mmCIF file of C-alpha atoms in Angstrom:
data_model
loop_
_atom_site.group_PDB
_atom_site.id
_atom_site.type_symbol
_atom_site.label_atom_id
_atom_site.label_comp_id
_atom_site.label_asym_id
_atom_site.label_seq_id
_atom_site.Cartn_x
_atom_site.Cartn_y
_atom_site.Cartn_z
ATOM 1 C CA SER A 292 -5.226 34.438 5.076
ATOM 2 C CA GLU A 293 -2.727 32.786 2.622
ATOM 3 C CA PRO A 294 -2.242 29.027 3.107
ATOM 4 C CA THR A 295 1.216 28.060 4.814
ATOM 5 C CA VAL A 296 3.706 26.229 2.499
ATOM 6 C CA GLN A 297 2.613 22.475 4.671
ATOM 7 C CA GLN A 298 -1.260 23.194 3.792
ATOM 8 C CA ALA A 299 -0.877 23.835 0.492
ATOM 9 C CA ALA A 300 1.507 20.590 0.282
ATOM 10 C CA GLU A 301 -1.292 18.925 2.180
ATOM 11 C CA VAL A 302 -4.238 20.105 -0.362
ATOM 12 C CA THR A 303 -1.777 18.530 -3.294
ATOM 13 C CA ILE A 304 -1.477 15.169 -2.057
ATOM 14 C CA ASP A 305 -3.518 12.886 -4.231
ATOM 15 C CA THR A 306 -6.098 10.497 -2.008
ATOM 16 C CA ARG A 307 -5.426 7.710 -4.092
ATOM 17 C CA SER A 308 -1.518 8.082 -3.577
ATOM 18 C CA ILE A 309 0.601 5.065 -2.061
ATOM 19 C CA ALA A 310 3.922 4.002 -0.996
ATOM 20 C CA VAL A 311 4.829 0.316 -0.666
ATOM 21 C CA LEU A 312 7.992 -0.043 1.663
ATOM 22 C CA PRO A 313 10.649 -2.892 1.075
ATOM 23 C CA PHE A 314 8.746 -5.405 2.236
ATOM 24 C CA GLU A 315 11.018 -7.570 5.536
ATOM 25 C CA ASN A 316 12.586 -10.836 5.487
ATOM 26 C CA ARG A 317 11.083 -12.683 8.028
ATOM 27 C CA SER A 318 12.504 -15.553 7.634
ATOM 28 C CA ARG A 319 16.241 -13.959 8.041
ATOM 29 C CA LEU A 320 17.840 -16.096 5.241
ATOM 30 C CA GLU A 321 20.349 -14.052 3.164
ATOM 31 C CA GLU A 322 19.343 -16.562 0.379
ATOM 32 C CA ASP A 323 15.582 -15.421 0.962
ATOM 33 C CA VAL A 324 16.280 -11.660 0.243
ATOM 34 C CA TYR A 325 15.536 -12.105 -3.811
ATOM 35 C CA PHE A 326 12.204 -14.074 -3.332
ATOM 36 C CA VAL A 327 11.102 -11.335 -0.494
ATOM 37 C CA ASP A 328 12.387 -7.966 -2.867
ATOM 38 C CA GLY A 329 10.930 -9.621 -5.922
ATOM 39 C CA VAL A 330 7.344 -10.393 -4.086
ATOM 40 C CA HIS A 331 7.333 -6.487 -3.145
ATOM 41 C CA ASP A 332 8.556 -5.516 -6.907
ATOM 42 C CA GLU A 333 5.478 -7.556 -8.389
ATOM 43 C CA LEU A 334 3.200 -5.951 -5.877
ATOM 44 C CA LEU A 335 4.667 -2.972 -7.132
ATOM 45 C CA THR A 336 4.183 -3.655 -10.869
ATOM 46 C CA SER A 337 0.779 -4.784 -9.935
ATOM 47 C CA LEU A 338 -0.362 -1.847 -8.004
ATOM 48 C CA ALA A 339 1.269 0.241 -11.141
ATOM 49 C CA ARG A 340 -1.229 -1.435 -13.299
ATOM 50 C CA ILE A 341 -4.112 0.488 -12.169
ATOM 51 C CA GLY A 342 -4.804 3.711 -13.752
ATOM 52 C CA SER A 343 -6.360 6.035 -10.721
ATOM 53 C CA LEU A 344 -3.480 5.020 -8.484
ATOM 54 C CA LYS A 345 -0.659 7.003 -7.552
ATOM 55 C CA VAL A 346 2.159 4.313 -7.087
ATOM 56 C CA ILE A 347 5.516 5.601 -6.188
ATOM 57 C CA SER A 348 8.150 3.833 -7.467
ATOM 58 C CA ARG A 349 10.927 0.916 -6.026
ATOM 59 C CA THR A 350 13.630 3.022 -6.905
ATOM 60 C CA THR A 351 11.675 5.872 -4.752
ATOM 61 C CA VAL A 352 10.881 3.589 -1.827
ATOM 62 C CA SER A 353 13.953 1.499 -1.882
ATOM 63 C CA GLN A 354 15.994 4.208 -0.063
ATOM 64 C CA PHE A 355 13.646 3.953 2.780
ATOM 65 C CA ARG A 356 14.761 -0.101 3.895
ATOM 66 C CA ASP A 357 14.861 -0.622 7.386
ATOM 67 C CA SER A 358 14.808 3.473 8.037
ATOM 68 C CA GLU A 359 14.168 4.786 11.465
ATOM 69 C CA LYS A 360 12.017 7.947 10.019
ATOM 70 C CA THR A 361 7.938 7.540 11.081
ATOM 71 C CA LEU A 362 5.581 6.376 9.012
ATOM 72 C CA PRO A 363 4.001 10.367 8.254
ATOM 73 C CA GLU A 364 7.486 11.550 7.915
ATOM 74 C CA ILE A 365 8.182 8.980 5.163
ATOM 75 C CA ALA A 366 4.762 9.868 3.737
ATOM 76 C CA SER A 367 5.013 13.260 3.830
ATOM 77 C CA GLU A 368 8.442 13.033 2.335
ATOM 78 C CA LEU A 369 6.967 11.082 -0.610
ATOM 79 C CA GLY A 370 3.706 13.144 -0.835
ATOM 80 C CA VAL A 371 1.627 10.365 -0.520
ATOM 81 C CA ALA A 372 -1.420 9.606 1.464
ATOM 82 C CA HIS A 373 -0.746 6.068 2.277
ATOM 83 C CA ILE A 374 2.022 3.603 3.167
ATOM 84 C CA MET A 375 1.909 -0.300 2.955
ATOM 85 C CA GLU A 376 3.922 -2.884 4.679
ATOM 86 C CA GLY A 377 4.670 -6.391 4.742
ATOM 87 C CA ALA A 378 7.258 -9.276 5.701
ATOM 88 C CA VAL A 379 7.344 -12.568 3.411
ATOM 89 C CA GLN A 380 8.532 -15.609 5.210
ATOM 90 C CA ARG A 381 9.582 -19.202 3.479
ATOM 91 C CA ALA A 382 9.291 -22.408 5.846
ATOM 92 C CA GLY A 383 9.630 -25.451 3.806
ATOM 93 C CA ASP A 384 6.970 -25.893 0.922
ATOM 94 C CA THR A 385 4.744 -22.791 2.800
ATOM 95 C CA VAL A 386 4.904 -19.520 2.580
ATOM 96 C CA ARG A 387 3.226 -16.390 4.599
ATOM 97 C CA ILE A 388 2.841 -12.627 3.708
ATOM 98 C CA ASN A 389 2.170 -10.026 5.822
ATOM 99 C CA VAL A 390 1.106 -6.661 4.564
ATOM 100 C CA GLN A 391 -1.001 -4.089 5.809
ATOM 101 C CA LEU A 392 -2.134 -0.622 4.802
ATOM 102 C CA ILE A 393 -2.439 2.247 6.736
ATOM 103 C CA ASP A 394 -3.621 5.768 6.605
ATOM 104 C CA ALA A 395 -0.687 8.615 6.683
ATOM 105 C CA ALA A 396 -2.550 11.315 8.166
ATOM 106 C CA THR A 397 -3.835 9.358 11.255
ATOM 107 C CA ASP A 398 -1.296 6.477 11.588
ATOM 108 C CA GLU A 399 -4.318 4.086 11.637
ATOM 109 C CA HIS A 400 -4.600 0.706 9.824
ATOM 110 C CA LEU A 401 -6.719 1.549 7.141
ATOM 111 C CA TRP A 402 -6.763 -3.285 6.387
ATOM 112 C CA ALA A 403 -4.437 -5.905 7.719
ATOM 113 C CA GLU A 404 -3.643 -9.246 6.485
ATOM 114 C CA THR A 405 -1.912 -12.587 6.701
ATOM 115 C CA TYR A 406 -1.863 -15.269 4.167
ATOM 116 C CA ASP A 407 -0.520 -18.507 4.510
ATOM 117 C CA ARG A 408 -0.023 -20.461 1.356
ATOM 118 C CA LEU A 409 1.184 -23.531 -0.039
ATOM 119 C CA MET A 410 4.561 -22.601 -1.848
ATOM 120 C CA THR A 411 2.735 -22.337 -5.724
ATOM 121 C CA ALA A 412 3.201 -19.675 -8.472
ATOM 122 C CA ASN A 413 -0.672 -20.161 -8.804
ATOM 123 C CA ASN A 414 -0.898 -19.086 -5.170
ATOM 124 C CA LEU A 415 1.815 -16.650 -5.177
ATOM 125 C CA PHE A 416 0.098 -14.530 -7.994
ATOM 126 C CA ALA A 417 -3.224 -15.020 -6.378
ATOM 127 C CA ILE A 418 -1.933 -13.189 -2.848
ATOM 128 C CA GLN A 419 -0.802 -10.286 -5.273
ATOM 129 C CA THR A 420 -3.868 -10.252 -6.694
ATOM 130 C CA GLU A 421 -5.854 -9.882 -3.746
ATOM 131 C CA ILE A 422 -3.295 -7.395 -2.315
ATOM 132 C CA SER A 423 -3.893 -5.294 -5.096
ATOM 133 C CA SER A 424 -8.052 -5.616 -5.228
ATOM 134 C CA GLN A 425 -7.816 -4.799 -1.703
ATOM 135 C CA ILE A 426 -5.693 -2.012 -1.887
ATOM 136 C CA ALA A 427 -7.984 -0.360 -5.008
ATOM 137 C CA ASP A 428 -11.143 -1.173 -2.496
ATOM 138 C CA ALA A 429 -9.647 0.811 0.481
ATOM 139 C CA LEU A 430 -8.682 3.802 -1.632
ATOM 140 C CA GLU A 431 -11.833 3.764 -3.503
ATOM 141 C CA ALA A 432 -10.220 3.379 -7.372
ATOM 142 C CA THR A 433 -12.274 2.167 -9.369
ATOM 143 C CA LEU A 434 -10.924 -0.841 -12.003
ATOM 144 C CA SER A 435 -11.642 -1.150 -15.432
ATOM 145 C CA PRO A 436 -12.706 -4.615 -17.142
ATOM 146 C CA GLU A 437 -8.856 -4.394 -18.638
ATOM 147 C CA GLU A 438 -7.221 -3.550 -15.041
ATOM 148 C CA GLN A 439 -8.933 -6.465 -13.223
ATOM 149 C CA GLN A 440 -7.891 -9.060 -15.964
ATOM 150 C CA LYS A 441 -3.933 -7.646 -15.808
ATOM 151 C CA ILE A 442 -4.271 -7.656 -11.924
ATOM 152 C CA ALA A 443 -5.293 -11.087 -12.653
ATOM 153 C CA SER A 444 -2.895 -12.688 -14.489
ATOM 154 C CA GLN A 445 -0.922 -16.024 -13.891
ATOM 155 C CA PRO A 446 2.358 -15.324 -16.149
ATOM 156 C CA THR A 447 3.296 -19.007 -15.083
ATOM 157 C CA ALA A 448 2.528 -21.918 -13.161
ATOM 158 C CA SER A 449 6.382 -23.146 -12.418
ATOM 159 C CA LEU A 450 7.438 -22.097 -9.419
ATOM 160 C CA GLU A 451 10.881 -23.034 -10.044
ATOM 161 C CA ALA A 452 10.167 -20.723 -13.623
ATOM 162 C CA TYR A 453 9.214 -18.006 -11.725
ATOM 163 C CA ASN A 454 11.930 -18.377 -8.655
ATOM 164 C CA ALA A 455 14.625 -17.720 -11.718
ATOM 165 C CA TYR A 456 12.426 -14.787 -13.074
ATOM 166 C CA LEU A 457 12.993 -13.700 -9.928
ATOM 167 C CA ARG A 458 16.869 -14.226 -9.438
ATOM 168 C CA GLY A 459 17.126 -12.594 -12.779
ATOM 169 C CA ARG A 460 14.761 -9.710 -11.761
ATOM 170 C CA GLN A 461 17.196 -9.115 -8.775
ATOM 171 C CA GLY A 462 20.805 -9.303 -11.128
ATOM 172 C CA LEU A 463 19.732 -6.667 -13.321
ATOM 173 C CA ALA A 464 18.587 -4.481 -10.163
ATOM 174 C CA LEU A 465 22.842 -4.333 -9.690
ATOM 175 C CA ASN A 466 23.226 -2.862 -12.976
ATOM 176 C CA ASN A 467 26.048 -4.020 -13.170
ATOM 177 C CA SER A 468 28.551 -7.211 -15.131
ATOM 178 C CA GLU A 469 28.119 -9.489 -12.636
ATOM 179 C CA GLY A 470 24.541 -8.721 -12.104
ATOM 180 C CA ALA A 471 23.856 -8.671 -16.136
ATOM 181 C CA GLU A 472 25.600 -12.477 -15.850
ATOM 182 C CA THR A 473 23.574 -13.647 -13.391
ATOM 183 C CA ALA A 474 20.063 -12.064 -14.526
ATOM 184 C CA LEU A 475 21.292 -13.864 -18.561
ATOM 185 C CA THR A 476 21.630 -17.227 -16.958
ATOM 186 C CA MET A 477 18.292 -17.010 -14.487
ATOM 187 C CA PHE A 478 15.980 -15.874 -17.174
ATOM 188 C CA ARG A 479 17.884 -18.242 -19.699
ATOM 189 C CA GLN A 480 16.715 -20.768 -17.245
ATOM 190 C CA ALA A 481 13.486 -19.213 -16.571
ATOM 191 C CA VAL A 482 11.724 -19.206 -20.229
ATOM 192 C CA GLU A 483 13.831 -23.067 -20.386
ATOM 193 C CA LEU A 484 11.337 -23.888 -18.066
ATOM 194 C CA ASP A 485 8.562 -22.200 -19.538
ATOM 195 C CA PRO A 486 9.264 -21.044 -23.002
ATOM 196 C CA SER A 487 5.447 -19.421 -22.244
ATOM 197 C CA PHE A 488 6.084 -17.152 -19.730
ATOM 198 C CA ALA A 489 6.364 -13.998 -21.587
ATOM 199 C CA LEU A 490 7.282 -11.814 -18.573
ATOM 200 C CA ALA A 491 10.457 -13.741 -18.416
ATOM 201 C CA TRP A 492 11.174 -13.705 -22.234
ATOM 202 C CA ALA A 493 11.320 -9.473 -21.893
ATOM 203 C CA GLY A 494 13.611 -9.848 -19.004
ATOM 204 C CA LEU A 495 15.703 -11.914 -21.101
ATOM 205 C CA ALA A 496 16.076 -9.242 -23.522
ATOM 206 C CA GLN A 497 16.692 -6.772 -21.159
ATOM 207 C CA ALA A 498 19.326 -8.706 -19.640
ATOM 208 C CA VAL A 499 21.237 -8.730 -23.327
ATOM 209 C CA ASP A 500 20.777 -5.295 -23.639
ATOM 210 C CA HIS A 501 22.686 -5.123 -19.665
ATOM 211 C CA SER A 502 25.305 -7.582 -20.872
ATOM 212 C CA PHE A 503 26.361 -4.926 -23.792
ATOM 213 C CA ARG A 504 25.894 -2.171 -21.548
ATOM 214 C CA TYR A 505 28.178 -3.912 -18.659
ATOM 215 C CA SER A 506 30.296 -6.200 -20.195
ATOM 216 C CA ASP A 507 32.130 -6.419 -24.071
ATOM 217 C CA THR A 508 29.456 -8.701 -25.434
ATOM 218 C CA ASP A 509 29.864 -8.316 -29.700
ATOM 219 C CA LEU A 510 26.946 -6.186 -30.784
ATOM 220 C CA GLY A 511 25.712 -8.193 -33.558
ATOM 221 C CA GLU A 512 25.207 -11.102 -31.459
ATOM 222 C CA ALA A 513 23.266 -9.156 -28.645
ATOM 223 C CA THR A 514 21.404 -7.504 -31.350
ATOM 224 C CA THR A 515 20.128 -10.991 -32.477
ATOM 225 C CA MET A 516 19.705 -12.331 -28.966
ATOM 226 C CA LEU A 517 17.525 -9.271 -27.819
ATOM 227 C CA GLU A 518 15.731 -9.206 -31.388
ATOM 228 C CA GLU A 519 15.027 -12.858 -30.379
ATOM 229 C CA ALA A 520 13.532 -12.579 -26.625
ATOM 230 C CA ALA A 521 11.946 -9.806 -27.703
ATOM 231 C CA GLY A 522 9.995 -10.971 -30.536
ATOM 232 C CA GLN A 523 9.056 -14.232 -28.367
ATOM 233 C CA ALA A 524 7.515 -11.606 -25.378
ATOM 234 C CA MET A 525 5.729 -9.775 -28.165
ATOM 235 C CA ALA A 526 4.257 -13.057 -29.482
ATOM 236 C CA LEU A 527 3.336 -14.063 -26.180
ATOM 237 C CA ASP A 528 1.725 -11.341 -25.134
ATOM 238 C CA ASP A 529 1.359 -7.854 -26.988
ATOM 239 C CA GLN A 530 -0.794 -6.129 -24.520
ATOM 240 C CA MET A 531 1.873 -6.556 -21.925
ATOM 241 C CA ALA A 532 3.864 -3.220 -21.581
ATOM 242 C CA GLU A 533 7.094 -5.374 -20.640
ATOM 243 C CA SER A 534 6.812 -6.764 -23.913
ATOM 244 C CA HIS A 535 6.469 -3.370 -25.675
ATOM 245 C CA LEU A 536 9.928 -1.700 -23.120
ATOM 246 C CA ALA A 537 12.217 -5.086 -24.501
ATOM 247 C CA GLN A 538 11.189 -3.887 -28.330
ATOM 248 C CA ASP A 539 12.811 -0.106 -27.538
#
Protein backbone atom coordinates (compact mmCIF):
# COMPACT_ATOMS: atom_id res chain seq x y z
CA SER A 1 0.00 0.00 0.00
CA GLU A 2 1.02 3.62 -0.52
CA PRO A 3 2.72 5.24 2.52
CA THR A 4 0.75 7.92 4.31
CA VAL A 5 1.93 11.54 4.27
CA GLN A 6 3.01 11.15 7.89
CA GLN A 7 5.00 7.99 7.16
CA ALA A 8 6.67 9.66 4.18
CA ALA A 9 7.62 12.64 6.34
CA GLU A 10 9.09 10.35 8.99
CA VAL A 11 11.19 8.54 6.38
CA THR A 12 12.73 11.77 5.16
CA ILE A 13 13.70 13.15 8.59
CA ASP A 14 17.47 13.33 8.80
CA THR A 15 18.75 11.26 11.75
CA ARG A 16 21.45 13.91 12.30
CA SER A 17 18.98 16.80 12.49
CA ILE A 18 18.64 18.85 15.66
CA ALA A 19 16.76 21.85 17.00
CA VAL A 20 18.29 23.65 19.98
CA LEU A 21 15.42 25.38 21.76
CA PRO A 22 15.98 28.80 23.40
CA PHE A 23 17.69 28.33 26.75
CA GLU A 24 15.92 29.07 30.02
CA ASN A 25 17.25 31.92 32.15
CA ARG A 26 17.42 30.26 35.60
CA SER A 27 18.67 33.37 37.40
CA ARG A 28 15.36 35.09 36.52
CA LEU A 29 17.21 38.40 36.23
CA GLU A 30 16.25 40.42 33.17
CA GLU A 31 19.85 41.61 33.09
CA ASP A 32 21.00 38.05 32.27
CA VAL A 33 18.77 37.58 29.20
CA TYR A 34 21.47 38.83 26.81
CA PHE A 35 23.95 36.35 28.30
CA VAL A 36 21.62 33.33 28.16
CA ASP A 37 20.56 34.14 24.59
CA GLY A 38 24.21 34.65 23.70
CA VAL A 39 25.26 31.24 25.03
CA HIS A 40 22.41 29.65 23.06
CA ASP A 41 23.35 31.53 19.89
CA GLU A 42 27.04 30.67 20.18
CA LEU A 43 26.23 26.98 20.65
CA LEU A 44 24.05 27.06 17.52
CA THR A 45 26.93 28.63 15.62
CA SER A 46 29.32 25.97 16.90
CA LEU A 47 26.99 23.12 15.88
CA ALA A 48 26.42 24.68 12.47
CA ARG A 49 30.16 24.32 11.84
CA ILE A 50 29.71 20.52 11.82
CA GLY A 51 28.89 19.81 8.19
CA SER A 52 27.12 16.48 8.70
CA LEU A 53 24.59 17.94 11.16
CA LYS A 54 21.36 19.64 10.11
CA VAL A 55 20.87 22.47 12.62
CA ILE A 56 17.68 24.54 12.71
CA SER A 57 18.31 28.30 12.68
CA ARG A 58 17.98 30.59 15.66
CA THR A 59 15.18 32.56 13.99
CA THR A 60 13.13 29.41 13.48
CA VAL A 61 13.59 27.95 16.98
CA SER A 62 12.93 31.31 18.70
CA GLN A 63 9.20 30.95 18.04
CA PHE A 64 9.16 28.02 20.49
CA ARG A 65 10.43 30.03 23.47
CA ASP A 66 8.16 29.21 26.44
CA SER A 67 6.00 27.06 24.13
CA GLU A 68 3.23 24.90 25.59
CA LYS A 69 3.76 22.30 22.86
CA THR A 70 5.32 18.93 23.62
CA LEU A 71 8.83 18.19 22.35
CA PRO A 72 7.58 15.57 19.85
CA GLU A 73 5.11 18.17 18.51
CA ILE A 74 7.87 20.76 18.12
CA ALA A 75 10.18 18.22 16.48
CA SER A 76 7.43 17.23 14.06
CA GLU A 77 6.81 20.87 13.07
CA LEU A 78 10.53 21.44 12.51
CA GLY A 79 11.16 18.09 10.84
CA VAL A 80 14.01 17.08 13.18
CA ALA A 81 14.97 13.85 14.88
CA HIS A 82 16.42 15.46 18.00
CA ILE A 83 15.67 18.32 20.35
CA MET A 84 18.08 19.95 22.75
CA GLU A 85 16.97 21.91 25.80
CA GLY A 86 19.15 23.98 28.10
CA ALA A 87 19.22 26.38 31.00
CA VAL A 88 21.80 28.90 32.18
CA GLN A 89 22.29 30.40 35.62
CA ARG A 90 24.84 33.03 36.59
CA ALA A 91 25.66 33.57 40.24
CA GLY A 92 28.56 35.78 41.27
CA ASP A 93 31.68 34.54 39.52
CA THR A 94 30.24 31.13 38.58
CA VAL A 95 28.02 29.83 35.81
CA ARG A 96 25.88 26.69 35.64
CA ILE A 97 24.73 25.35 32.27
CA ASN A 98 22.34 22.39 32.05
CA VAL A 99 21.74 20.70 28.71
CA GLN A 100 19.83 17.62 27.60
CA LEU A 101 19.53 15.91 24.23
CA ILE A 102 16.21 14.21 23.51
CA ASP A 103 15.19 11.67 20.86
CA ALA A 104 12.07 13.29 19.43
CA ALA A 105 10.45 10.02 18.32
CA THR A 106 10.61 8.38 21.76
CA ASP A 107 10.83 11.50 23.98
CA GLU A 108 13.77 9.77 25.73
CA HIS A 109 16.93 11.44 26.98
CA LEU A 110 20.00 10.46 24.98
CA TRP A 111 22.42 12.56 26.97
CA ALA A 112 22.37 15.17 29.72
CA GLU A 113 25.06 17.15 31.48
CA THR A 114 25.44 19.92 34.04
CA TYR A 115 28.46 22.23 33.87
CA ASP A 116 29.45 24.22 36.96
CA ARG A 117 32.42 26.43 36.20
CA LEU A 118 34.12 29.64 37.19
CA MET A 119 32.94 32.45 34.94
CA THR A 120 35.80 32.91 32.49
CA ALA A 121 35.77 33.29 28.72
CA ASN A 122 37.93 30.18 28.32
CA ASN A 123 35.55 28.10 30.46
CA LEU A 124 32.51 29.26 28.47
CA PHE A 125 34.16 28.33 25.16
CA ALA A 126 35.34 24.99 26.61
CA ILE A 127 31.76 24.16 27.64
CA GLN A 128 30.48 24.99 24.15
CA THR A 129 33.18 22.78 22.60
CA GLU A 130 32.34 19.89 24.94
CA ILE A 131 28.60 20.15 24.26
CA SER A 132 29.15 20.28 20.49
CA SER A 133 31.45 17.24 20.63
CA GLN A 134 29.00 15.28 22.79
CA ILE A 135 26.11 16.03 20.42
CA ALA A 136 28.23 15.02 17.42
CA ASP A 137 29.04 11.72 19.17
CA ALA A 138 25.41 11.08 20.14
CA LEU A 139 24.23 11.74 16.58
CA GLU A 140 27.14 9.72 15.13
CA ALA A 141 28.45 12.68 13.18
CA THR A 142 32.10 12.42 12.17
CA LEU A 143 34.09 15.63 12.56
CA SER A 144 36.88 16.51 10.15
CA PRO A 145 40.12 17.89 11.67
CA GLU A 146 39.08 21.34 10.37
CA GLU A 147 35.67 21.07 12.06
CA GLN A 148 37.26 19.92 15.31
CA GLN A 149 39.55 22.94 15.17
CA LYS A 150 36.66 25.32 14.47
CA ILE A 151 34.48 24.14 17.35
CA ALA A 152 37.48 24.17 19.72
CA SER A 153 38.42 27.76 18.89
CA GLN A 154 38.48 30.33 21.70
CA PRO A 155 37.86 33.73 20.08
CA THR A 156 38.91 35.81 23.10
CA ALA A 157 40.37 35.31 26.57
CA SER A 158 38.67 38.47 27.86
CA LEU A 159 35.36 37.86 29.64
CA GLU A 160 34.61 41.59 29.51
CA ALA A 161 35.12 41.66 25.73
CA TYR A 162 32.97 38.55 25.34
CA ASN A 163 30.19 40.07 27.45
CA ALA A 164 30.28 43.22 25.30
CA TYR A 165 30.20 41.04 22.18
CA LEU A 166 27.10 39.17 23.42
CA ARG A 167 25.37 42.49 24.18
CA GLY A 168 26.24 43.60 20.65
CA ARG A 169 24.69 40.46 19.22
CA GLN A 170 21.54 41.13 21.25
CA GLY A 171 21.40 44.65 19.79
CA LEU A 172 21.71 43.34 16.22
CA ALA A 173 18.85 40.89 16.80
CA LEU A 174 16.45 43.79 17.46
CA ASN A 175 16.72 44.94 13.83
CA ASN A 176 15.96 48.56 14.64
CA SER A 177 17.82 51.87 15.10
CA GLU A 178 18.07 51.54 18.90
CA GLY A 179 19.47 48.02 18.57
CA ALA A 180 21.95 49.16 15.92
CA GLU A 181 23.20 51.93 18.23
CA THR A 182 23.61 49.48 21.11
CA ALA A 183 25.42 47.03 18.83
CA LEU A 184 27.83 49.72 17.60
CA THR A 185 28.66 50.76 21.17
CA MET A 186 29.09 47.20 22.44
CA PHE A 187 31.17 45.87 19.54
CA ARG A 188 33.43 48.95 19.72
CA GLN A 189 33.89 48.24 23.42
CA ALA A 190 34.67 44.57 22.65
CA VAL A 191 37.42 45.38 20.13
CA GLU A 192 38.89 48.03 22.44
CA LEU A 193 39.10 45.45 25.23
CA ASP A 194 40.57 42.85 22.87
CA PRO A 195 41.82 44.18 19.50
CA SER A 196 42.50 40.56 18.35
CA PHE A 197 38.83 39.51 18.77
CA ALA A 198 37.97 38.74 15.11
CA LEU A 199 34.31 37.90 15.80
CA ALA A 200 33.80 41.28 17.45
CA TRP A 201 35.30 43.08 14.43
CA ALA A 202 32.93 41.14 12.16
CA GLY A 203 30.07 42.09 14.49
CA LEU A 204 31.13 45.73 14.33
CA ALA A 205 30.97 45.63 10.52
CA GLN A 206 27.46 44.21 10.75
CA ALA A 207 26.48 46.88 13.29
CA VAL A 208 27.70 49.63 10.95
CA ASP A 209 25.56 48.13 8.20
CA HIS A 210 22.53 48.08 10.55
CA SER A 211 23.25 51.65 11.62
CA PHE A 212 23.19 52.80 8.00
CA ARG A 213 19.96 50.89 7.30
CA TYR A 214 18.07 51.93 10.42
CA SER A 215 19.34 55.45 11.07
CA ASP A 216 20.70 58.49 9.24
CA THR A 217 24.37 57.48 9.26
CA ASP A 218 26.28 59.11 6.40
CA LEU A 219 27.01 56.68 3.55
CA GLY A 220 30.67 57.72 3.22
CA GLU A 221 31.26 57.45 6.97
CA ALA A 222 29.48 54.09 7.14
CA THR A 223 31.47 52.72 4.19
CA THR A 224 34.79 53.72 5.77
CA MET A 225 33.89 52.20 9.16
CA LEU A 226 32.55 49.01 7.57
CA GLU A 227 35.64 48.51 5.41
CA GLU A 228 37.93 49.02 8.41
CA ALA A 229 36.03 46.61 10.65
CA ALA A 230 35.60 43.96 7.94
CA GLY A 231 39.27 44.32 6.98
CA GLN A 232 40.35 43.77 10.59
CA ALA A 233 38.13 40.66 10.85
CA MET A 234 39.64 39.19 7.68
CA ALA A 235 43.20 40.05 8.73
CA LEU A 236 42.71 38.31 12.07
CA ASP A 237 40.84 35.23 10.77
CA ASP A 238 40.23 34.80 7.05
CA GLN A 239 38.89 31.26 7.61
CA MET A 240 35.95 32.49 9.69
CA ALA A 241 32.59 32.59 7.89
CA GLU A 242 31.66 35.77 9.77
CA SER A 243 34.71 37.54 8.28
CA HIS A 244 33.54 36.78 4.76
CA LEU A 245 29.98 37.86 5.58
CA ALA A 246 31.35 41.15 6.90
CA GLN A 247 33.09 41.71 3.54
CA ASP A 248 29.87 41.29 1.51
